[in-house]
Backbone as CSV, one residue per row, in Angstrom:
resi,resn,N_x,N_y,N_z,CA_x,CA_y,CA_z,C_x,C_y,C_z
1,GLY,0.897,-0.939,0.009,0.370,-0.214,0.041,0.780,1.483,-0.165
2,TYR,1.848,0.985,1.216,2.697,2.362,0.925,3.260,2.758,-0.189
3,ALA,4.077,1.905,-0.696,5.514,2.009,-1.881,4.001,2.442,-3.379
4,LYS,2.685,1.880,-3.068,2.037,1.595,-4.202,1.707,3.674,-4.332
5,ARG,0.995,4.444,-2.767,1.135,5.683,-2.739,1.229,6.504,-3.649
6,LEU,3.567,5.845,-2.671,4.371,6.670,-2.814,4.395,7.368,-4.440
7,GLU,4.604,5.849,-5.262,4.627,5.891,-6.583,3.499,6.663,-7.202
8,SER,2.004,6.820,-6.663,0.707,7.887,-7.329,1.538,9.102,-7.121
9,ILE,2.133,9.485,-6.033,2.079,10.808,-5.763,3.437,11.306,-6.240
10,ASN,4.785,10.099,-6.355,5.762,10.609,-7.495,5.375,10.612,-8.500
11,GLN,4.167,9.953,-9.645,3.705,9.955,-10.622,2.944,11.384,-10.942
12,GLN,1.733,11.863,-10.184,1.274,12.988,-9.579,2.700,14.163,-9.759
13,ARG,3.897,14.113,-9.027,4.423,15.325,-9.197,4.850,15.278,-10.092
14,LYS,5.256,14.461,-10.824,5.808,14.132,-12.695,4.926,15.317,-13.119
15,ASP,3.864,14.855,-13.551,2.384,14.971,-14.061,2.409,16.541,-13.969
16,LEU,2.162,17.034,-12.495,2.203,18.368,-12.505,3.610,19.709,-12.751
17,GLU,5.126,18.599,-12.897,6.328,19.273,-13.433,5.803,19.497,-15.472
18,LEU,5.081,18.147,-15.368,5.375,18.614,-17.088,3.973,19.714,-17.594
19,VAL,3.410,19.208,-16.527,2.143,20.261,-16.580,2.611,22.005,-16.872
20,MET,3.567,22.157,-15.410,4.065,23.990,-15.350,5.334,23.924,-16.183
21,GLN,5.528,23.260,-16.565,6.486,23.101,-17.860,6.119,23.438,-18.981
22,SER,4.606,23.108,-19.261,4.476,23.230,-20.992,3.234,24.752,-20.301
23,GLU,3.018,25.122,-19.512,2.499,26.116,-19.285,3.647,27.773,-18.941
24,ALA,4.620,27.249,-18.533,5.652,28.187,-18.468,6.519,28.261,-19.960
25,LEU,6.181,28.040,-21.261,6.421,27.605,-22.550,5.576,28.472,-22.860
26,GLU,4.090,28.311,-22.361,3.044,29.246,-23.410,2.984,30.472,-22.912
27,LEU,3.623,30.756,-21.360,4.244,32.236,-21.115,4.940,32.623,-21.883
28,LEU,6.072,31.756,-21.855,6.879,32.423,-22.650,6.694,32.718,-23.615
29,GLY,5.863,32.348,-24.954,5.347,32.459,-26.018,4.918,34.179,-26.159
30,GLY,4.538,35.119,-24.860,3.671,36.096,-24.663,4.462,37.078,-24.642
31,LEU,6.165,36.700,-24.197,7.322,37.437,-23.874,7.949,37.969,-25.474
32,ASP,8.281,38.836,-25.345,8.964,39.774,-26.488,10.112,39.214,-25.749
33,LEU,11.365,38.426,-26.425,12.474,37.196,-25.878,13.876,37.856,-26.669
34,GLU,13.419,38.232,-28.036,14.207,39.254,-28.495,14.858,40.251,-27.605
35,GLY,13.820,41.076,-27.198,14.154,42.107,-26.907,14.644,42.290,-24.878
36,ARG,14.330,41.295,-24.454,14.647,40.945,-23.336,15.554,40.435,-22.969
37,MET,16.428,40.842,-21.433,17.776,40.124,-21.451,17.324,38.880,-19.795
38,SER,15.791,38.417,-19.619,15.328,37.865,-18.553,14.228,37.721,-18.763
39,ALA,13.419,36.617,-17.923,12.287,35.714,-17.820,11.551,36.281,-16.750
40,VAL,10.366,36.643,-16.468,9.917,36.740,-14.597,8.702,35.931,-15.173
41,LEU,8.047,34.383,-14.662,7.318,34.099,-14.982,5.993,33.653,-13.443
42,TYR,4.857,34.163,-14.249,3.869,33.499,-12.759,2.652,33.130,-13.187
43,HIS,2.318,31.720,-13.046,1.044,30.658,-13.060,0.482,31.288,-11.330
44,ASP,-1.085,31.444,-11.876,-1.469,30.989,-10.262,-1.745,29.606,-9.434
45,GLY,-1.918,28.923,-10.715,-1.707,27.171,-10.554,-0.364,26.471,-10.134
46,TRP,1.149,27.387,-10.064,2.445,26.757,-9.893,2.252,25.939,-8.158
47,HIS,3.194,25.372,-7.750,3.254,24.752,-6.762,5.031,25.244,-6.362
48,GLN,4.666,25.904,-4.960,5.738,26.675,-4.596,7.379,25.504,-4.347
49,GLY,7.159,24.268,-4.785,7.832,23.645,-4.722,8.453,23.081,-5.719
50,LEU,8.014,23.549,-7.017,8.292,23.174,-8.222,9.093,24.193,-9.304
51,VAL,9.052,25.514,-8.294,9.621,26.516,-9.603,10.710,26.862,-9.954
52,GLY,11.752,26.179,-9.147,13.033,25.985,-9.270,13.142,25.022,-10.338
53,LEU,12.413,23.826,-10.291,12.709,23.118,-11.977,12.159,23.620,-12.594
54,VAL,10.890,24.624,-12.581,10.719,25.894,-14.146,11.795,26.647,-14.295
55,SER,11.993,27.108,-13.601,13.143,28.487,-13.813,14.622,27.337,-14.358
56,SER,14.577,26.737,-13.463,16.108,26.259,-14.324,15.696,25.430,-15.403
57,ARG,14.627,24.572,-15.652,14.142,24.087,-17.229,14.401,25.466,-18.182
58,ILE,13.880,25.897,-17.910,13.362,27.708,-19.330,14.577,28.018,-19.387
59,LYS,15.597,28.320,-17.951,16.563,28.772,-18.352,17.452,27.988,-19.742
60,GLU,17.677,26.912,-19.124,18.402,26.377,-19.923,17.995,26.323,-21.211
61,ARG,16.795,26.596,-21.954,16.085,26.754,-22.550,16.579,28.203,-23.957
62,ILE,16.285,28.785,-22.758,16.480,30.551,-23.595,17.925,31.320,-23.231
63,ASN,18.588,30.400,-22.666,20.011,31.051,-21.799,19.745,32.411,-21.226
64,ARG,18.933,32.832,-20.502,19.081,34.551,-19.487,18.457,33.931,-18.506
65,PRO,19.164,34.483,-17.696,17.953,34.709,-15.996,16.696,34.275,-15.938
66,VAL,16.248,33.716,-15.147,14.626,32.977,-15.163,14.346,33.164,-13.750
67,ILE,13.293,34.005,-13.563,12.239,32.921,-12.315,10.862,33.113,-12.069
68,ALA,10.690,31.752,-11.392,9.033,31.409,-11.753,8.832,32.019,-10.483
69,PHE,7.223,32.206,-10.158,6.817,32.677,-8.909,5.799,31.660,-8.635
70,ALA,5.109,31.686,-7.557,3.815,30.503,-7.105,3.234,31.744,-5.812
71,ASP,2.208,31.455,-5.815,1.460,32.459,-5.006,1.365,31.448,-3.824
72,VAL,1.954,32.549,-2.561,1.731,31.330,-1.097,0.933,32.257,-0.159
73,GLY,-0.312,33.150,-1.119,-1.164,33.615,-0.445,-0.620,34.613,0.995
74,GLY,-1.702,35.249,1.422,-1.193,36.654,2.137,-0.778,37.739,1.108
75,GLY,-1.173,37.662,0.168,-0.796,38.524,-0.772,0.671,38.455,-1.502
76,TYR,1.350,37.426,-1.288,2.680,37.907,-1.307,3.040,35.864,-2.713
77,LEU,3.579,36.490,-3.599,4.567,35.775,-4.408,5.997,35.380,-3.786
78,ARG,5.872,33.679,-3.701,8.039,33.158,-3.417,8.265,33.128,-5.258
79,GLY,8.863,33.077,-5.327,9.769,33.269,-6.357,11.337,32.294,-6.130
80,SER,11.661,31.341,-7.312,13.046,30.758,-7.475,13.161,31.020,-8.982
81,GLY,14.876,31.473,-8.311,15.080,31.960,-9.938,16.764,31.325,-10.843
82,ARG,16.613,31.102,-11.439,18.529,30.592,-11.934,18.840,31.410,-13.110
83,SER,20.447,31.708,-13.002,20.583,32.800,-13.755,21.706,31.685,-14.563
84,VAL,22.374,32.440,-15.557,23.187,31.851,-16.812,24.813,32.623,-16.385
85,GLU,25.781,32.015,-16.870,27.105,32.763,-16.417,27.598,34.025,-16.880
86,GLY,27.605,35.156,-16.485,27.748,36.392,-16.759,26.638,37.285,-16.071
87,VAL,26.124,36.635,-15.239,24.997,37.359,-15.113,24.810,37.054,-13.582
88,HIS,25.181,37.464,-12.393,25.783,36.843,-10.653,23.643,37.229,-10.431
89,LEU,23.188,36.350,-10.098,21.991,36.750,-9.609,21.812,37.259,-8.465
90,ARG,22.131,36.916,-7.223,21.704,37.739,-6.125,22.304,38.970,-6.226
91,ASP,23.570,39.840,-6.944,23.953,41.111,-6.950,22.473,41.494,-8.132
92,ALA,22.377,41.115,-8.692,20.694,41.505,-9.767,19.973,41.718,-8.732
93,LEU,19.611,40.908,-7.773,18.722,41.143,-7.000,18.477,42.229,-6.063
94,GLU,19.688,42.212,-5.676,20.562,43.051,-4.649,20.325,44.456,-5.082
95,ARG,20.405,44.824,-6.600,20.106,46.215,-6.795,18.396,46.403,-7.134
96,VAL,17.940,45.606,-7.286,16.582,45.877,-7.307,16.084,46.256,-6.172
97,SER,15.904,45.476,-5.173,16.380,45.291,-3.703,16.653,47.051,-2.911
98,ARG,17.796,47.373,-3.916,18.030,49.187,-3.090,16.992,50.223,-4.048
99,ALA,16.657,50.056,-4.858,16.162,50.884,-5.854,14.434,50.622,-5.940
100,HIS,13.901,49.507,-5.083,12.661,49.226,-4.918,12.179,48.330,-4.084
101,PRO,12.664,49.088,-2.782,12.387,48.266,-1.423,11.278,47.716,-1.022
102,GLN,10.204,48.661,-1.508,8.595,48.142,-1.250,8.570,47.305,-1.854
103,VAL,9.063,46.045,-2.946,8.699,45.564,-3.842,9.166,44.238,-3.244
104,LEU,10.571,44.241,-3.470,11.051,42.429,-3.083,10.923,42.893,-1.557
105,VAL,10.051,41.753,-1.015,10.127,41.535,0.851,11.550,40.828,1.050
106,ARG,11.847,39.455,0.435,13.075,38.883,0.994,14.025,38.348,0.121
107,PHE,15.002,38.161,-0.322,15.500,37.537,-1.173,17.060,36.383,-0.539
108,GLY,17.664,35.764,-1.302,19.145,34.963,-0.860,19.844,34.150,-1.648
109,GLY,20.673,34.127,-1.382,21.508,32.714,-3.061,22.651,33.331,-3.305
110,HIS,23.004,32.843,-4.729,24.248,33.058,-5.370,24.252,33.446,-6.315
111,ALA,25.633,33.448,-6.764,25.627,33.686,-8.600,24.014,32.898,-9.749
112,LEU,23.960,32.148,-9.274,23.684,31.327,-10.549,22.204,30.585,-9.422
113,ALA,21.619,30.894,-8.798,20.588,30.225,-7.776,20.708,31.318,-6.774
114,ALA,18.929,31.301,-6.982,18.376,32.099,-5.452,16.445,32.116,-5.171
115,GLY,16.731,32.690,-4.288,14.885,32.104,-3.609,14.499,33.427,-3.356
116,LEU,13.650,34.375,-3.368,13.144,35.840,-3.119,11.485,35.386,-2.857
117,THR,10.848,36.584,-2.054,9.599,36.300,-1.922,8.753,38.056,-2.500
118,ILE,8.093,38.000,-2.907,7.390,39.897,-3.620,6.500,39.597,-3.333
119,ARG,6.158,41.706,-3.433,4.459,41.780,-3.046,3.413,41.038,-3.978
120,LYS,2.860,40.598,-4.284,1.741,39.781,-5.447,1.750,41.151,-7.151
121,ASP,0.828,42.308,-5.859,0.601,43.092,-6.518,1.608,43.549,-7.402
122,ALA,2.425,43.896,-6.972,4.130,44.670,-7.059,4.776,43.813,-8.632
123,LEU,3.900,43.036,-8.766,4.979,41.693,-9.889,5.156,42.228,-11.099
124,PRO,4.253,43.297,-11.970,4.406,43.969,-13.006,6.273,45.023,-12.847
125,GLU,5.962,45.796,-11.783,6.822,46.313,-11.582,8.123,45.701,-11.196
126,PHE,8.489,44.180,-10.686,9.351,43.082,-10.471,9.857,43.297,-11.557
127,ALA,9.169,43.039,-12.432,9.624,41.885,-13.632,10.285,43.398,-14.353
128,GLU,9.941,44.873,-14.594,11.118,45.503,-15.536,12.220,45.692,-14.823
129,ALA,11.726,46.111,-13.463,13.043,46.641,-12.658,14.342,45.447,-12.940
130,PHE,13.718,44.066,-12.857,14.953,42.838,-12.521,15.387,43.192,-14.348
131,GLU,14.319,43.506,-15.034,15.152,43.283,-16.502,15.956,44.377,-16.463
132,ALA,15.602,45.750,-16.216,16.659,46.635,-15.968,18.237,46.271,-15.335
133,SER,18.010,45.227,-13.971,19.185,44.893,-13.480,20.243,43.906,-14.217
134,VAL,18.992,42.905,-14.570,19.901,42.329,-15.467,20.797,42.773,-16.753
135,ALA,20.239,43.891,-17.331,20.910,44.550,-18.673,21.660,45.266,-18.203
136,GLU,21.639,45.699,-17.306,22.807,46.637,-16.335,24.184,45.893,-16.680
137,ALA,23.507,44.686,-15.633,24.966,43.588,-15.028,25.516,42.823,-16.708
138,ALA,24.431,42.361,-17.360,24.887,41.303,-18.729,26.533,41.621,-19.157
139,GLN,26.993,41.135,-19.396,27.839,41.113,-20.241,27.991,41.265,-21.437
140,PRO,28.310,41.512,-22.765,27.803,41.701,-23.877,27.833,40.183,-24.336
141,GLY,27.383,39.887,-25.405,27.449,38.269,-26.192,26.855,37.042,-25.145
142,VAL,26.361,37.275,-23.935,25.772,36.449,-23.234,25.020,35.656,-23.178
143,PHE,23.885,36.376,-23.819,22.998,35.710,-24.826,23.144,35.638,-26.821
144,ALA,24.255,34.974,-26.743,24.050,34.774,-28.305,23.611,33.792,-28.666
145,SER,23.234,34.458,-29.831,21.941,33.053,-30.974,22.120,32.735,-32.018
146,LYS,21.458,31.534,-32.387,21.885,30.834,-33.744,20.132,30.418,-34.022
147,LEU,20.034,29.823,-35.003,18.808,29.565,-35.553,18.684,28.115,-36.188
148,LEU,17.705,26.871,-35.688,17.778,25.547,-36.099,16.680,25.948,-37.242
149,VAL,17.215,24.852,-38.063,16.087,24.937,-39.093,15.125,23.394,-38.766
150,ASP,13.919,23.378,-39.352,12.761,22.358,-38.660,12.579,21.525,-39.941
151,SER,12.920,20.421,-39.265,12.672,18.786,-40.312,12.456,17.366,-39.729
152,ALA,12.036,16.960,-40.467,11.607,15.794,-40.239,13.400,15.125,-39.331
153,LEU,13.415,14.187,-38.692,14.301,13.598,-37.472,14.058,12.123,-38.087
154,SER,15.870,11.846,-38.731,15.996,10.823,-38.481,16.153,9.804,-36.807
155,PRO,16.078,7.785,-37.290,16.338,7.280,-36.396,17.405,8.127,-35.125
156,GLU,17.944,7.929,-36.156,20.101,7.968,-35.215,19.862,9.960,-34.045
157,ASP,19.171,10.670,-34.801,19.126,11.935,-34.442,18.242,12.078,-33.038
158,PHE,18.220,10.654,-32.735,16.763,10.868,-31.464,17.616,10.682,-30.260
159,SER,18.245,11.946,-30.042,19.503,11.473,-28.896,19.524,13.029,-27.643
160,PHE,20.341,12.176,-27.123,20.384,13.822,-26.134,21.245,14.418,-25.981
161,ARG,22.128,14.169,-27.475,23.208,15.773,-27.803,21.898,16.707,-28.723
162,LEU,21.124,15.799,-29.127,20.328,16.980,-30.269,19.476,17.922,-29.198
163,VAL,19.360,17.167,-28.202,17.990,17.889,-26.750,18.971,19.313,-26.270
164,HIS,20.344,18.854,-26.047,21.265,20.097,-25.454,21.397,20.663,-26.631
165,GLU,21.922,20.447,-27.690,22.306,21.234,-29.085,20.935,22.649,-28.707
166,ILE,19.775,21.892,-29.072,18.415,22.799,-29.546,18.117,23.368,-28.083
167,GLU,18.921,23.132,-26.325,18.981,24.401,-25.488,19.837,24.590,-25.466
168,SER,20.902,24.614,-25.776,21.756,25.790,-25.253,21.538,26.433,-26.882
169,VAL,20.491,27.046,-27.254,20.431,28.055,-28.409,19.428,29.355,-27.648
170,VAL,19.254,30.249,-27.488,18.748,31.155,-27.328,16.883,30.932,-28.237
171,TRP,16.210,31.192,-27.925,14.509,31.230,-29.250,13.578,32.052,-28.223
172,GLY,12.417,32.624,-28.737,11.465,33.158,-28.433,11.400,34.040,-29.865
173,GLN,10.967,34.843,-29.964,9.777,35.545,-31.442,11.177,35.390,-32.125
174,GLY,10.913,35.004,-33.088,12.225,34.688,-34.627,13.081,34.223,-34.003
175,PHE,13.202,33.315,-32.759,13.950,32.074,-32.698,13.142,30.921,-32.438
176,ASP,12.268,30.658,-32.579,10.859,29.725,-31.751,12.032,28.116,-31.823
177,ALA,12.063,27.826,-30.617,12.247,26.161,-30.994,11.931,25.545,-32.207
178,PRO,13.201,24.784,-32.426,13.026,24.001,-33.849,11.531,23.290,-33.415
179,LEU,10.594,22.625,-34.630,9.783,21.715,-34.228,9.823,20.820,-35.361
180,PHE,9.646,19.600,-35.138,10.451,18.873,-35.986,8.929,18.004,-36.708
181,ALA,8.540,17.468,-37.714,7.555,16.509,-38.010,7.981,15.302,-38.388
182,ASN,7.499,14.023,-38.223,7.876,12.861,-38.178,6.356,11.792,-38.637
183,THR,6.320,10.739,-39.547,5.061,9.889,-39.413,5.384,8.708,-37.998
184,PHE,4.546,8.868,-37.044,4.788,7.717,-36.131,4.246,6.474,-36.281
185,HIS,4.698,5.447,-35.686,3.597,4.203,-35.362,3.123,4.151,-34.498
186,VAL,2.167,4.746,-33.330,1.585,4.843,-32.135,1.398,2.890,-31.226
187,VAL,2.640,2.637,-29.964,2.877,1.716,-30.156,2.067,1.572,-28.588
188,ARG,1.832,2.546,-28.280,1.250,2.483,-26.709,0.540,3.808,-26.191
189,GLN,-0.825,4.084,-25.771,-1.306,4.780,-25.110,-2.030,4.918,-24.101
190,GLN,-1.713,5.615,-23.243,-2.585,6.574,-22.230,-3.320,7.527,-21.888
191,LEU,-4.690,7.651,-21.546,-4.833,9.616,-21.149,-4.821,9.708,-19.897
192,LEU,-4.340,10.235,-19.454,-3.622,10.350,-17.663,-4.800,11.206,-17.028
193,LYS,-4.974,10.657,-15.817,-6.423,10.661,-14.983,-7.367,11.562,-15.148
194,SER,-6.649,12.802,-15.558,-7.757,13.750,-15.779,-8.304,14.159,-17.061
195,GLY,-7.388,13.097,-18.142,-8.504,12.922,-19.458,-8.185,14.086,-20.107
196,GLU,-7.038,15.070,-19.856,-6.201,16.305,-19.971,-5.300,15.965,-21.327
197,HIS,-4.249,15.073,-20.441,-2.803,14.924,-21.273,-2.835,13.563,-21.830
198,LEU,-1.997,12.997,-22.965,-1.624,11.677,-23.306,-0.209,11.566,-23.333
199,ARG,-0.214,9.904,-23.119,1.358,9.959,-23.027,1.105,8.469,-23.807
200,ALA,2.634,8.476,-24.532,2.425,7.491,-25.774,3.813,6.960,-26.122
201,THR,3.795,5.937,-26.312,4.729,4.785,-26.991,5.078,4.833,-28.584
202,LEU,5.921,6.280,-28.778,5.830,5.743,-30.776,7.333,5.301,-31.236
203,GLU,7.041,4.647,-32.184,7.734,3.579,-32.903,8.035,4.347,-34.303
204,THR,9.133,5.429,-34.761,10.033,5.337,-36.162,10.793,5.016,-36.814
205,GLY,11.228,3.923,-38.125,12.921,3.651,-37.955,13.082,2.994,-37.422
206,GLY,12.181,1.718,-36.360,13.142,1.121,-35.280,13.178,1.764,-34.159
207,ALA,13.305,2.878,-33.332,13.242,3.613,-32.500,11.841,3.718,-32.144
208,ALA,12.617,3.267,-30.333,10.794,3.803,-29.992,10.869,4.458,-29.133
209,LEU,9.742,5.725,-29.051,10.368,7.121,-27.911,8.716,7.333,-26.903
210,GLU,8.831,7.856,-25.593,8.321,8.200,-25.020,7.848,9.959,-25.361
211,ALA,6.388,9.722,-25.539,6.045,11.263,-25.915,4.801,11.431,-24.762
212,VAL,5.250,12.508,-24.555,3.348,13.942,-24.075,2.923,14.608,-24.703
213,PHE,1.656,14.775,-24.601,0.779,15.477,-25.567,0.080,16.173,-25.017
214,PHE,0.132,17.658,-24.283,-0.569,17.733,-23.327,-1.937,18.725,-23.729
215,ARG,-3.007,18.894,-23.035,-4.053,19.273,-23.605,-5.014,18.828,-24.662
216,HIS,-4.719,17.542,-24.640,-4.955,16.675,-25.974,-5.755,15.481,-25.214
217,GLY,-7.272,15.420,-25.176,-8.023,14.706,-24.515,-8.251,13.321,-25.561
218,ALA,-7.721,12.626,-26.649,-8.305,12.069,-27.439,-6.989,11.116,-27.548
219,TYR,-7.342,9.862,-28.403,-5.996,8.557,-28.881,-5.667,9.594,-30.205
220,LEU,-4.597,9.159,-30.385,-3.677,9.446,-31.615,-4.287,7.674,-32.576
221,PRO,-4.439,8.336,-33.754,-4.693,6.567,-34.758,-3.576,5.777,-35.156
222,GLU,-3.242,4.823,-35.265,-2.248,4.053,-34.764,-1.374,4.328,-36.060
223,THR,-1.331,5.290,-36.927,-0.639,6.008,-37.272,-0.766,7.411,-37.631
224,ALA,0.418,7.887,-37.288,-0.175,9.245,-36.889,1.212,10.180,-37.461
225,ARG,0.954,11.645,-38.249,2.296,12.333,-38.646,1.840,13.234,-37.305
226,LEU,3.151,13.264,-36.521,3.096,14.355,-35.112,4.007,15.210,-35.631
227,ALA,3.797,16.985,-34.879,4.506,17.884,-34.989,5.218,17.312,-33.611
228,PHE,6.591,17.674,-33.087,6.781,17.838,-31.587,8.260,18.335,-31.554
229,ARG,8.382,18.485,-30.129,10.215,19.215,-29.697,10.566,18.121,-29.135
230,PRO,11.740,17.861,-28.747,12.416,16.387,-27.985,12.532,17.649,-26.887
231,GLY,12.511,16.713,-26.316,13.524,17.297,-24.601,13.603,15.588,-23.782
232,ILE,14.432,16.557,-22.569,14.742,15.277,-21.391,13.683,15.061,-20.404
233,ASN,13.226,13.984,-20.133,12.349,13.643,-18.979,13.415,13.556,-17.244
234,GLU,13.824,13.713,-16.816,14.065,13.586,-15.256,13.418,12.531,-14.146
235,TRP,13.717,11.728,-13.446,12.683,11.263,-12.536,13.929,10.102,-12.108
236,GLN,13.734,10.624,-10.551,14.619,10.051,-9.549,15.673,9.133,-9.964
237,GLY,16.600,10.395,-11.077,17.927,10.589,-11.168,18.308,9.815,-12.159
238,ARG,17.060,9.439,-13.370,16.946,8.478,-14.426,17.332,9.705,-15.565
239,ARG,17.441,9.979,-16.865,16.999,10.686,-17.756,17.023,9.924,-18.742
240,SER,15.369,10.777,-19.466,15.574,9.624,-20.636,15.066,10.945,-21.747
241,LEU,15.022,10.502,-22.572,14.279,11.076,-24.091,12.506,11.745,-24.125
242,GLN,12.410,12.725,-24.675,11.329,12.138,-24.368,10.612,13.562,-25.302
243,LEU,9.553,12.736,-26.233,9.023,14.515,-27.189,7.666,14.942,-26.770
244,LEU,7.906,16.018,-26.452,6.628,17.080,-26.639,6.237,17.168,-27.637
245,ILE,4.376,16.472,-28.211,3.966,16.707,-28.875,3.088,18.315,-28.735
246,ASP,3.490,18.479,-30.448,2.878,19.788,-30.474,1.875,20.011,-31.381
247,SER,1.272,19.489,-31.640,0.221,18.693,-32.885,0.066,17.436,-33.375
248,ILE,-0.940,17.591,-33.766,-1.224,16.707,-34.859,-1.450,16.720,-36.191
249,GLU,-1.071,16.064,-37.217,-0.916,16.752,-38.393,-1.607,16.242,-39.794
250,ASP,-3.157,16.501,-39.907,-3.971,15.548,-40.967,-3.440,15.233,-42.211
């Protein structure tokens, strides 16, 4: 009973983690990343125990300092931030604190990671102040970018290396993370409890791949052409390749 309950809690946590990541990516879509040097993200459904993971993932993706916030009640948001080489996160927050003492309630951390609490109603003010502070400190060339071309992947392309290459690139408006499209045979699929997301095992050219399709509450046909982004799923110290399905092509 206990082990099973633990497994179920772990699975829920993993699903929540994936949902939060997908919501973070949606929020990112609304930011003009070409014109910005930082990202401050908040969603009212986020869990304070997982915001550090979200900011870490998004930081890897956009190669800029990221802070993700969760609502902790009482009119406050608690955030967890991750930074990149060349921008000292704690120092950046120190400058915000000096310029806007009424916004930042408390903070602590070091060059690459920090925790903080702000007043909820001051979120937009904080986001602008943090952006200004990062812009002041960033070394030129910290956020250099290059563009990847979209295409189909051959079986040997499905690799951690590809994901690392993609995630080392800055993307945002005009620099969208590459979207690939392949025809897959659907080996196994299950709708997650809520019925809002689909998990599947896909096969192409002899390669079996795990995939997740958010906000998709229906089963896939046996053979489907899917647009996707490759990602890495980290679970209990193990890392596996996972495709994030974007859409099904008719």
